[in-house]
Coordinates of N, CA and C and ligand atoms in Angstrom, one line a residue:
M19 N 76.6 103.7 98.2 CA 75.7 103.3 99.3 C 74.8 104.5 99.6
P20 N 73.5 104.2 99.8 CA 72.6 105.2 100.1 C 72.8 105.9 101.5
N21 N 72.3 107.1 101.6 CA 72.3 107.8 102.9 C 71.2 107.3 103.8
V22 N 71.5 106.8 105.0 CA 70.5 106.2 105.9 C 70.5 107.1 107.2
T23 N 69.3 107.5 107.6 CA 69.2 108.1 108.9 C 68.2 107.4 109.7
A24 N 68.3 107.4 111.0 CA 67.4 106.7 111.9 C 66.9 107.7 113.0
E25 N 65.7 107.6 113.3 CA 65.1 108.5 114.4 C 64.1 107.7 115.2
E26 N 64.0 108.0 116.5 CA 63.0 107.4 117.3 C 61.8 108.3 117.4
R27 N 60.7 107.7 117.1 CA 59.4 108.5 117.1 C 58.4 107.6 117.8
D28 N 57.7 108.1 118.8 CA 56.7 107.4 119.5 C 57.2 106.1 120.0
G29 N 58.5 106.1 120.4 CA 59.1 104.9 121.0 C 59.5 103.8 119.9
R30 N 59.4 104.2 118.6 CA 59.8 103.2 117.6 C 60.9 103.8 116.7
L31 N 61.8 103.0 116.3 CA 62.9 103.4 115.5 C 62.5 103.4 114.0
R32 N 62.7 104.5 113.4 CA 62.3 104.6 111.9 C 63.6 105.0 111.1
H33 N 63.8 104.3 110.0 CA 64.9 104.5 109.1 C 64.4 105.3 107.9
T34 N 65.2 106.2 107.4 CA 64.9 106.9 106.1 C 66.1 106.6 105.2
I35 N 65.9 106.1 104.0 CA 66.9 105.8 103.1 C 66.7 106.7 101.9
E36 N 67.8 107.4 101.5 CA 67.7 108.3 100.3 C 68.5 107.5 99.2
L37 N 67.8 107.3 98.1 CA 68.4 106.6 97.0 C 68.6 107.6 95.9
E38 N 69.7 107.3 95.1 CA 70.0 108.0 93.9 C 69.1 107.4 92.8
P39 N 68.8 108.2 91.8 CA 68.1 107.7 90.7 C 68.7 106.4 90.1
G40 N 67.9 105.4 90.0 CA 68.4 104.1 89.4 C 69.1 103.2 90.5
E41 N 69.2 103.7 91.7 CA 69.9 102.9 92.7 C 68.9 101.9 93.3
Q42 N 69.3 100.7 93.7 CA 68.5 99.6 94.2 C 69.1 99.1 95.5
V43 N 68.3 98.8 96.5 CA 68.7 98.2 97.8 C 67.8 97.1 98.1
W44 N 68.3 96.1 98.9 CA 67.6 95.0 99.4 C 67.4 95.2 100.9
L45 N 66.2 95.3 101.4 CA 65.9 95.6 102.8 C 65.5 94.3 103.5
C46 N 66.1 94.2 104.7 CA 65.9 93.0 105.6 C 64.4 93.0 106.1
R47 N 63.9 91.8 106.1 CA 62.5 91.6 106.7 C 62.6 90.5 107.7
C48 N 63.8 90.0 108.0 CA 63.9 88.9 109.0 C 64.4 89.4 110.4
W49 N 64.9 90.6 110.4 CA 65.5 91.2 111.6 C 66.8 90.5 112.1
K50 N 67.4 89.8 111.3 CA 68.7 89.1 111.7 C 69.9 89.7 111.1
S51 N 69.7 90.7 110.2 CA 70.9 91.3 109.4 C 71.8 92.1 110.4
A52 N 73.1 91.9 110.3 CA 74.0 92.7 111.0 C 74.2 94.1 110.3
K53 N 73.6 94.2 109.1 CA 73.7 95.5 108.4 C 72.3 96.2 108.3
F54 N 71.4 95.8 109.3 CA 70.0 96.3 109.2 C 70.0 97.8 109.0
P55 N 69.2 98.4 108.2 CA 68.0 97.8 107.6 C 68.3 97.1 106.3
F56 N 69.6 96.9 105.9 CA 69.9 96.2 104.6 C 70.0 94.7 104.9
C57 N 69.7 93.9 103.9 CA 69.9 92.5 103.9 C 71.4 92.1 103.8
D58 N 71.8 91.2 104.7 CA 73.2 90.7 104.5 C 73.2 89.2 104.3
G59 N 72.1 88.6 103.9 CA 72.0 87.2 103.6 C 71.7 86.3 104.8
S60 N 71.6 86.9 106.0 CA 71.3 86.1 107.2 C 69.9 85.4 107.2
H61 N 69.0 85.9 106.4 CA 67.7 85.3 106.3 C 67.8 83.8 105.8
K62 N 68.9 83.5 105.2 CA 69.1 82.1 104.8 C 69.2 81.1 105.9
Q63 N 69.5 81.7 107.1 CA 69.6 80.8 108.3 C 68.3 80.8 109.1
V64 N 67.3 81.5 108.6 CA 66.0 81.6 109.3 C 65.0 80.6 108.7
E65 N 64.3 79.9 109.6 CA 63.3 78.9 109.1 C 62.2 79.7 108.4
G66 N 61.7 79.1 107.4 CA 60.6 79.7 106.6 C 61.1 80.3 105.3
K67 N 60.2 81.1 104.7 CA 60.5 81.6 103.4 C 60.7 83.1 103.4
V68 N 61.1 83.6 104.5 CA 61.3 85.1 104.5 C 62.5 85.5 103.7
A69 N 62.4 86.6 103.0 CA 63.5 87.1 102.1 C 63.4 88.6 102.1
P70 N 64.5 89.2 101.6 CA 64.5 90.7 101.6 C 63.5 91.3 100.5
V71 N 63.2 92.5 100.7 CA 62.4 93.2 99.7 C 63.3 94.2 98.9
G72 N 63.2 94.2 97.6 CA 64.0 95.1 96.8 C 63.3 96.4 96.6
V73 N 64.0 97.5 96.7 CA 63.5 98.8 96.5 C 64.4 99.5 95.5
K74 N 63.8 100.1 94.4 CA 64.6 100.7 93.4 C 64.0 102.1 93.1
A75 N 64.9 103.1 93.1 CA 64.5 104.5 92.7 C 64.5 104.6 91.2
P76 N 63.4 105.0 90.6 CA 63.4 105.1 89.1 C 64.4 106.2 88.6
K77 N 64.9 106.0 87.4 CA 65.7 107.0 86.8 C 64.7 108.0 86.1
P78 N 65.1 109.2 85.9 CA 64.2 110.2 85.3 C 63.7 109.6 83.9
S79 N 64.6 108.8 83.2 CA 64.1 108.3 81.9 C 63.1 107.2 82.1
D80 N 62.9 106.6 83.3 CA 62.0 105.6 83.6 C 60.6 106.2 83.8
E81 N 60.5 107.5 84.0 CA 59.2 108.1 84.3 C 58.4 108.2 83.0
K82 N 57.1 108.1 83.2 CA 56.2 108.1 82.1 C 55.5 109.5 81.9
Ligands
FES3 FE1 67.1 89.7 106.7 FE2 68.0 89.1 104.4 S1 69.1 89.3 106.2 S2 66.0 89.5 104.9

């Protein structure tokens, strides 16, 4: 599981997620996840087509 930190800046909560090389996470975009900022599948209960966004850290061997 990646290291996640949260800080409030200018009245807004900001998350920083540190990924290991090759690690992938799915981030919530519906604001319904109990594991925010990560997706827990709750978007399936939300009307519309909202879905998580996947973020993957490249492995050193992936770099060009
Ligand atoms: Fe929010 Fe999946 S739970 S996008």
